[in-house]
Tab-separated table of C-alpha atoms in Angstrom:
chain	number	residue	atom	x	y	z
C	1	UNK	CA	-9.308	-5.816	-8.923
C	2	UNK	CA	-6.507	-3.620	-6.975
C	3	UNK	CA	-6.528	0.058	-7.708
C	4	UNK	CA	-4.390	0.752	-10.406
C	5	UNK	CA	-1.002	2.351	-9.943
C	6	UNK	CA	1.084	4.390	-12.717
C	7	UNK	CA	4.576	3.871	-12.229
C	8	UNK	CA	6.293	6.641	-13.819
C	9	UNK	CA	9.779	5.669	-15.109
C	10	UNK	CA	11.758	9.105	-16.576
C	11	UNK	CA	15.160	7.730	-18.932
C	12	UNK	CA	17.811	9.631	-20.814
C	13	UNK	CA	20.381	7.260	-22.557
C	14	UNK	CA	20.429	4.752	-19.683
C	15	UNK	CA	21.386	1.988	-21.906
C	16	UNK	CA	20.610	-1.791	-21.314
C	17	UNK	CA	20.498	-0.746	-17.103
C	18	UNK	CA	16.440	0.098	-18.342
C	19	UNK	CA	16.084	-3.968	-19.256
C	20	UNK	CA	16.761	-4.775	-15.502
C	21	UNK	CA	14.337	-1.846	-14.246
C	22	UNK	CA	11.934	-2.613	-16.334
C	23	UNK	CA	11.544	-6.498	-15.506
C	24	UNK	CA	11.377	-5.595	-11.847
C	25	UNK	CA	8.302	-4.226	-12.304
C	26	UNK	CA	7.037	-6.034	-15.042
C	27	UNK	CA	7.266	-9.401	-12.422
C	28	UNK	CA	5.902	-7.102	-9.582
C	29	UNK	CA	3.262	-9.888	-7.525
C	30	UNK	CA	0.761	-6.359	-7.770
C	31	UNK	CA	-1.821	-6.808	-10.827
C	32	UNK	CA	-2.938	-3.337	-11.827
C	33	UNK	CA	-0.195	-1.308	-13.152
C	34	UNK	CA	0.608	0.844	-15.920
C	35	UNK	CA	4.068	1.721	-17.280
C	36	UNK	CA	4.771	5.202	-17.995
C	37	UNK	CA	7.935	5.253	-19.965
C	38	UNK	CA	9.082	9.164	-20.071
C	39	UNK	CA	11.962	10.071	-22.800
C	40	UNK	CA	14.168	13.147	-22.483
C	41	UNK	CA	15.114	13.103	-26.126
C	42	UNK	CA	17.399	10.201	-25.636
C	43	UNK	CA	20.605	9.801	-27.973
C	44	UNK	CA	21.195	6.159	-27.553
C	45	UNK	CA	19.138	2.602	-27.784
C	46	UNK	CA	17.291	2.687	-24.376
C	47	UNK	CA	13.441	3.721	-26.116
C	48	UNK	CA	14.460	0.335	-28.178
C	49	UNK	CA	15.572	-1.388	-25.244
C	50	UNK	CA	12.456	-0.476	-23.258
C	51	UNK	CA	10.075	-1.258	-26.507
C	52	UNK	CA	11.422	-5.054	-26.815
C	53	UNK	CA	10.807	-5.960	-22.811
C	54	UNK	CA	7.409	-4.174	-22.530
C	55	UNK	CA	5.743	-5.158	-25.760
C	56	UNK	CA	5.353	-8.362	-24.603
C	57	UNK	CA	5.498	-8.450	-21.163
C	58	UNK	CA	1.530	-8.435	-20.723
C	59	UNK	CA	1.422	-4.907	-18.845
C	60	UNK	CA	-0.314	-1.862	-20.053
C	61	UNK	CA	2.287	0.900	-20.735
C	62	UNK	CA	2.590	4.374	-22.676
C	63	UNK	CA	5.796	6.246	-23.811
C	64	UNK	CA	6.127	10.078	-23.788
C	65	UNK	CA	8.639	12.112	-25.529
C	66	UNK	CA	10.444	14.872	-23.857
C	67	UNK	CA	9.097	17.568	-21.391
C	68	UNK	CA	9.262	17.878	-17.700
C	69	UNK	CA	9.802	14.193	-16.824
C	70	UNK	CA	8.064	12.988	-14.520
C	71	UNK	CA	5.165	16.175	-14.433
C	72	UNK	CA	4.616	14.515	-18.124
C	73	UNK	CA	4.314	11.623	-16.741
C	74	UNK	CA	2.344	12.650	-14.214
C	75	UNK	CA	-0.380	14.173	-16.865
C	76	UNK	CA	-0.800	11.465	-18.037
C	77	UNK	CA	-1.496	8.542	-15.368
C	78	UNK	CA	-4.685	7.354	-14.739
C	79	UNK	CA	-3.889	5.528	-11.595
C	80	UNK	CA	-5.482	6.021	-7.885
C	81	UNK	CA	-1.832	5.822	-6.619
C	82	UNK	CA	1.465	7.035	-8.256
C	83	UNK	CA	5.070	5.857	-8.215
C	84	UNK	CA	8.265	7.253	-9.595
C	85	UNK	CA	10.689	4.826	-10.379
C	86	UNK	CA	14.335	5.658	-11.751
C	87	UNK	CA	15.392	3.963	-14.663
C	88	UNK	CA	18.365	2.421	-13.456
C	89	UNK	CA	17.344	1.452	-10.158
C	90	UNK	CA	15.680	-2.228	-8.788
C	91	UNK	CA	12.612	-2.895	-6.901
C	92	UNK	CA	11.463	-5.779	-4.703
C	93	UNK	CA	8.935	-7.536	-6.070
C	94	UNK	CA	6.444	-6.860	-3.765
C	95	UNK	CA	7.191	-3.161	-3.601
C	96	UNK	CA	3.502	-1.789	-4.863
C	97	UNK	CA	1.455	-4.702	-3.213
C	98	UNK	CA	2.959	-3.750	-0.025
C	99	UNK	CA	3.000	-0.160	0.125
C	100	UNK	CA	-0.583	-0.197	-1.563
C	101	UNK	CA	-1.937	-2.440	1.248
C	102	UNK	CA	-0.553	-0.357	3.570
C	103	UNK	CA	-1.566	3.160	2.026
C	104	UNK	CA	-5.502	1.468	1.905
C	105	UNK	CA	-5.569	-0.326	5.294
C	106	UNK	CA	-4.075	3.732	6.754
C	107	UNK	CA	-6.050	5.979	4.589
C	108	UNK	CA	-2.569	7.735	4.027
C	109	UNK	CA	-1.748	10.272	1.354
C	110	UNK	CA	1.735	8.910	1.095
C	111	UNK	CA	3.397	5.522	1.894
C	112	UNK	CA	7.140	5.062	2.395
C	113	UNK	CA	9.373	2.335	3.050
C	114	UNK	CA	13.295	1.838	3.255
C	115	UNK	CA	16.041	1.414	0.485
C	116	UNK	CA	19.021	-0.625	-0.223
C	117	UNK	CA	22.056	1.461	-1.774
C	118	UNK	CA	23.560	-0.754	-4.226
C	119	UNK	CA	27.346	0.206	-4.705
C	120	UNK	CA	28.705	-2.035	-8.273
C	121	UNK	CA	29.027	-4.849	-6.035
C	122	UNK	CA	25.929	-6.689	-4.207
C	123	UNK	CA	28.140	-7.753	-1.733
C	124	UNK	CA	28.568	-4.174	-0.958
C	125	UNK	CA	24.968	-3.550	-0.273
C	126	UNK	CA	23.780	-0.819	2.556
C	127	UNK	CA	20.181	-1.444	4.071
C	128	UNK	CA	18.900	2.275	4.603
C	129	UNK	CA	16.176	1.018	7.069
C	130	UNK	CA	13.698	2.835	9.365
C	131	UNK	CA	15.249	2.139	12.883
C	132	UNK	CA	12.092	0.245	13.647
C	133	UNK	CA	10.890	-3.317	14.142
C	134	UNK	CA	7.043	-2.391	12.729
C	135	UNK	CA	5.341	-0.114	10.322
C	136	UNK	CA	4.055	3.080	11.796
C	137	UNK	CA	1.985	6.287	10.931
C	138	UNK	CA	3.344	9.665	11.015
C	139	UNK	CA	1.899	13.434	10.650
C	140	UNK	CA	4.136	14.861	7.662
C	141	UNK	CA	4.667	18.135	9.218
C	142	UNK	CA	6.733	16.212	12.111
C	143	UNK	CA	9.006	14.031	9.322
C	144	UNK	CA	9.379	17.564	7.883
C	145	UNK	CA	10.721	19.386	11.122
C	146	UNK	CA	12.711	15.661	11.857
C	147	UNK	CA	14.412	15.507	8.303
C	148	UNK	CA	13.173	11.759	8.508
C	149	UNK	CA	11.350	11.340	5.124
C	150	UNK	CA	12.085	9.086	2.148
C	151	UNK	CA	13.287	9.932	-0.780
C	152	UNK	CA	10.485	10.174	-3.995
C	153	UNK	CA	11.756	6.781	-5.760
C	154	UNK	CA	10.524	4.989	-2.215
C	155	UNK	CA	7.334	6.022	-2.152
C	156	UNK	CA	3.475	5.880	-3.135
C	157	UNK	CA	1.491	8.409	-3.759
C	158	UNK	CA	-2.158	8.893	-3.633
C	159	UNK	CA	-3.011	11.074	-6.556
C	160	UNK	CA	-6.109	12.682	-5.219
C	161	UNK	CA	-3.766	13.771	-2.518
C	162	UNK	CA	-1.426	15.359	-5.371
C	163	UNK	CA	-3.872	17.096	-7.389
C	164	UNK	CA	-5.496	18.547	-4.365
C	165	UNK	CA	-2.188	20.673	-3.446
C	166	UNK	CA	-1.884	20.865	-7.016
C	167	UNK	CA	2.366	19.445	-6.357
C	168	UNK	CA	4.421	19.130	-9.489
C	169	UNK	CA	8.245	19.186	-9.833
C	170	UNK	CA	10.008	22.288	-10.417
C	171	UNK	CA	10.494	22.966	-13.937
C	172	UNK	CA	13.984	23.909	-14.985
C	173	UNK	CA	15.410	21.283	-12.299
C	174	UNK	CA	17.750	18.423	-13.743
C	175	UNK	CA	18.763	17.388	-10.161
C	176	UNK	CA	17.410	17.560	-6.990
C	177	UNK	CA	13.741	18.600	-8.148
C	178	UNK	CA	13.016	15.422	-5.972
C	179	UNK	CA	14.121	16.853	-3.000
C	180	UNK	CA	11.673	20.308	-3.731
C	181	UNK	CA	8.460	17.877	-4.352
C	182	UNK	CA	9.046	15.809	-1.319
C	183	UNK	CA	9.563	18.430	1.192
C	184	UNK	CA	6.126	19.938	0.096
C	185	UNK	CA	4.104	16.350	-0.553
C	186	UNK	CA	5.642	15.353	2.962
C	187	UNK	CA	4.035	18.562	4.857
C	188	UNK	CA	1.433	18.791	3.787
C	189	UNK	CA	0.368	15.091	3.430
C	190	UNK	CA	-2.166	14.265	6.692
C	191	UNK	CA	-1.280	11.000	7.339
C	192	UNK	CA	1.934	8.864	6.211
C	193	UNK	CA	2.673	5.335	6.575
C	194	UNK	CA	6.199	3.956	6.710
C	195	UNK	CA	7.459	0.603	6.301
C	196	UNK	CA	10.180	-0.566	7.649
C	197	UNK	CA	11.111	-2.874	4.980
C	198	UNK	CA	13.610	-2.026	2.787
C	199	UNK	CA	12.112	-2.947	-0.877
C	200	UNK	CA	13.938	-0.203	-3.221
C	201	UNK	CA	17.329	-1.023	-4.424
C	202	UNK	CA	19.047	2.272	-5.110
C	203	UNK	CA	22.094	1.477	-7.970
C	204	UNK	CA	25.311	3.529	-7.815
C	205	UNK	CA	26.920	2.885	-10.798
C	206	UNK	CA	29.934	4.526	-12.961
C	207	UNK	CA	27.908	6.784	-14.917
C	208	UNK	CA	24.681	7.540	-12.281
C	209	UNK	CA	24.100	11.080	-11.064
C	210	UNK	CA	25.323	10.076	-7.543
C	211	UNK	CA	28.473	8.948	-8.802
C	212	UNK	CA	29.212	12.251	-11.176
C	213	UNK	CA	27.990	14.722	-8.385
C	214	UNK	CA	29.951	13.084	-6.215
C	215	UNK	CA	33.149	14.298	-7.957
C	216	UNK	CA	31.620	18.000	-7.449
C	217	UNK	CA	30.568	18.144	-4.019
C	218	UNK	CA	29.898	22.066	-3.364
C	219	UNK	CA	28.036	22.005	-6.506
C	220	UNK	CA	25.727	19.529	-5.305
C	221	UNK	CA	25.528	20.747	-1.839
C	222	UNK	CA	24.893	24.310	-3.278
C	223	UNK	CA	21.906	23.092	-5.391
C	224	UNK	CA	20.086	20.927	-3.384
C	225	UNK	CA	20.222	22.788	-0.846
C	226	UNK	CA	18.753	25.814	-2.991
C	227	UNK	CA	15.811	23.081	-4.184
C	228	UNK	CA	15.133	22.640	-0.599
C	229	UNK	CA	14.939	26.179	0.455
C	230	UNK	CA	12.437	26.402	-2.495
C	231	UNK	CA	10.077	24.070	-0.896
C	232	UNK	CA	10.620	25.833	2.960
C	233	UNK	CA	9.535	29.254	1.245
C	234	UNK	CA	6.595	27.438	-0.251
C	235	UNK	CA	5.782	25.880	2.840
C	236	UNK	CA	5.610	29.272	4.660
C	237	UNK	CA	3.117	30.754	2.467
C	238	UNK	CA	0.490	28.126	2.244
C	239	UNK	CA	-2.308	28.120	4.080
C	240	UNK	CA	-2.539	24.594	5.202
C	241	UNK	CA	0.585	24.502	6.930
C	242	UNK	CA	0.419	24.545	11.102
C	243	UNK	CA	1.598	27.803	12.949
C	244	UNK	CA	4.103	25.370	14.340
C	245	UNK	CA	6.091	24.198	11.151
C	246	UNK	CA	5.831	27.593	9.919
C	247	UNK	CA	8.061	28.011	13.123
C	248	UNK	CA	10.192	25.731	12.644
C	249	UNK	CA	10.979	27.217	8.996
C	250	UNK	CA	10.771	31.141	9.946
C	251	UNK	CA	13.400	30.337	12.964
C	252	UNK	CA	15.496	27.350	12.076
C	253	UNK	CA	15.310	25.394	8.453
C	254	UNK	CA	15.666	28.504	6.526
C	255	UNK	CA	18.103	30.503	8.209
C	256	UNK	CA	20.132	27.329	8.333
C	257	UNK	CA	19.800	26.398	4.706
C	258	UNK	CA	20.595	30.146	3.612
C	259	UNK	CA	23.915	29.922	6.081
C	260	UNK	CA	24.563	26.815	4.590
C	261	UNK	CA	24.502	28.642	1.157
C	262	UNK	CA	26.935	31.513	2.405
C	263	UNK	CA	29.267	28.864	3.262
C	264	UNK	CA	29.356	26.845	0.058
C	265	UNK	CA	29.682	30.414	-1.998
C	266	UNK	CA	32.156	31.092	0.649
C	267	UNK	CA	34.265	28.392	0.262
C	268	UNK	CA	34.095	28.577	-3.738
C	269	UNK	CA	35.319	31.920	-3.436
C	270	UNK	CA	32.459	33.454	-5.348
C	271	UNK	CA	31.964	36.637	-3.790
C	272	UNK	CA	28.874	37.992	-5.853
């Protein structure tokens, strides 16, 4: 049998869009999964939703109530390898079989591959592929310095990997945590595989977080880029990282992020 993988699925009112999700990986061509269902106190019918597909469906799944989404989930997977998949979103149906294979036949800590943003209209779809024509290995501290990493939704994780660095997302966060977790998982992650095979289908629709930050760009600008100046200042102080990415952060990511800061607060007019 395939090592097991927990796919971690965090949902707050998402509605029927969970049914889709759901089936994608329910009819995934990969054996060994378990569903991780994580609810933040939702107000609507998604748990119910998410009850009637998976009940039947043949797969072995759990359902946690409130918490730090996905480090809840996280607790509580048994799986070698780990996947966070947004509730809304669509996946390929060969998304774990492939990234799996490639993860075991590379040893790597971390597998990747490319997405497809999904604007209301499938016609309208955008391939975000990796500008090559075959899968190849990386050192994390170079996608790091590069800004070239995918983002947490395209990936698989091995969990020894994650427990050894001990990396959870930032509590508090209800955006951009992601962007925190992957910056540190990326560095300090030995070996990384990427695909270049878009399998994620990323779905913009009228009530995602994409669309709603969207209408408040500085805000989003101001705190992601604050969640990514987190995970710089981690970076510095651990004691794994190379004297040359710690470099690259003392001398160039974090001055820039902090000057990108000043100019958000700048251009809000928020003097303080």
């Amino acid at each position: 049998m395939n090592d097991l993988i927990s796919v971690i699925i965090p949902f707050y009112n998402t509605g029927e869009r969970i049914i889709n999700t759901l089936e994608c990986v329910i009819n995934q061509d990969y054996d060994n999964i378990e569903i991780i269902l994580v609810d933040d106190s939702s107000s609507d019918n998604t748990l119910e939703l998410a009850q009637g597909v998976l009940k039947n469906s043949g797969r072995t799944y759990k359902i946690i109530f409130i918490g730090a989404l996905r480090n809840k989930g996280f607790a509580a997977a048994n799986g070698k390898y780990i996947a966070f998949i947004d509730s809304d979103d669509l996946i390929k149906n060969n998304f774990f079989s492939h990234l799996h294979k490639l993860a075991v036949e590379n040893n790597s800590d971390i597998a990747f591959c490319g997405h497809i943003n999904r604007y209301y209209n499938p016609d309208r779809d955008i391939k975000e592929l990796v500008k090559s024509k075959t899968h190849f290995l990386k050192n994390g501290e170079d996608l790091v310095i590069n800004g070239a990493f995918a983002p947490v939704w395209c990936s698989l994780y091995k969990k020894s990997f994650l427990d050894e660095h001990n990396l959870k997302f930032f509590n508090g966060a209800t955006v951009y945590e992601d962007i925190e977790f992957q910056n540190k998982a990326a560095a300090l992650a030995k070996n990384i595989i990427i695909s270049n095979e878009c399998l994620y289908i990323y779905v913009h629709h009228q009530k995602s977080i994409s669309v709603e930050w969207a209408k408040n760009s500085l805000e989003e600008h101001r705190i992601g880029t604050i969640a990514e100046l987190r995970a710089l200042k981690y970076l510095l102080k651990h004691p794994g990282v190379s004297t040359k990415l710690k470099k690259f952060l003392s001398y160039t990511a974090i001055p820039k992020d902090v000057i990108k800061i000043l100019t958000i607060y700048a251009r809000k007019h928020e003097e303080k």
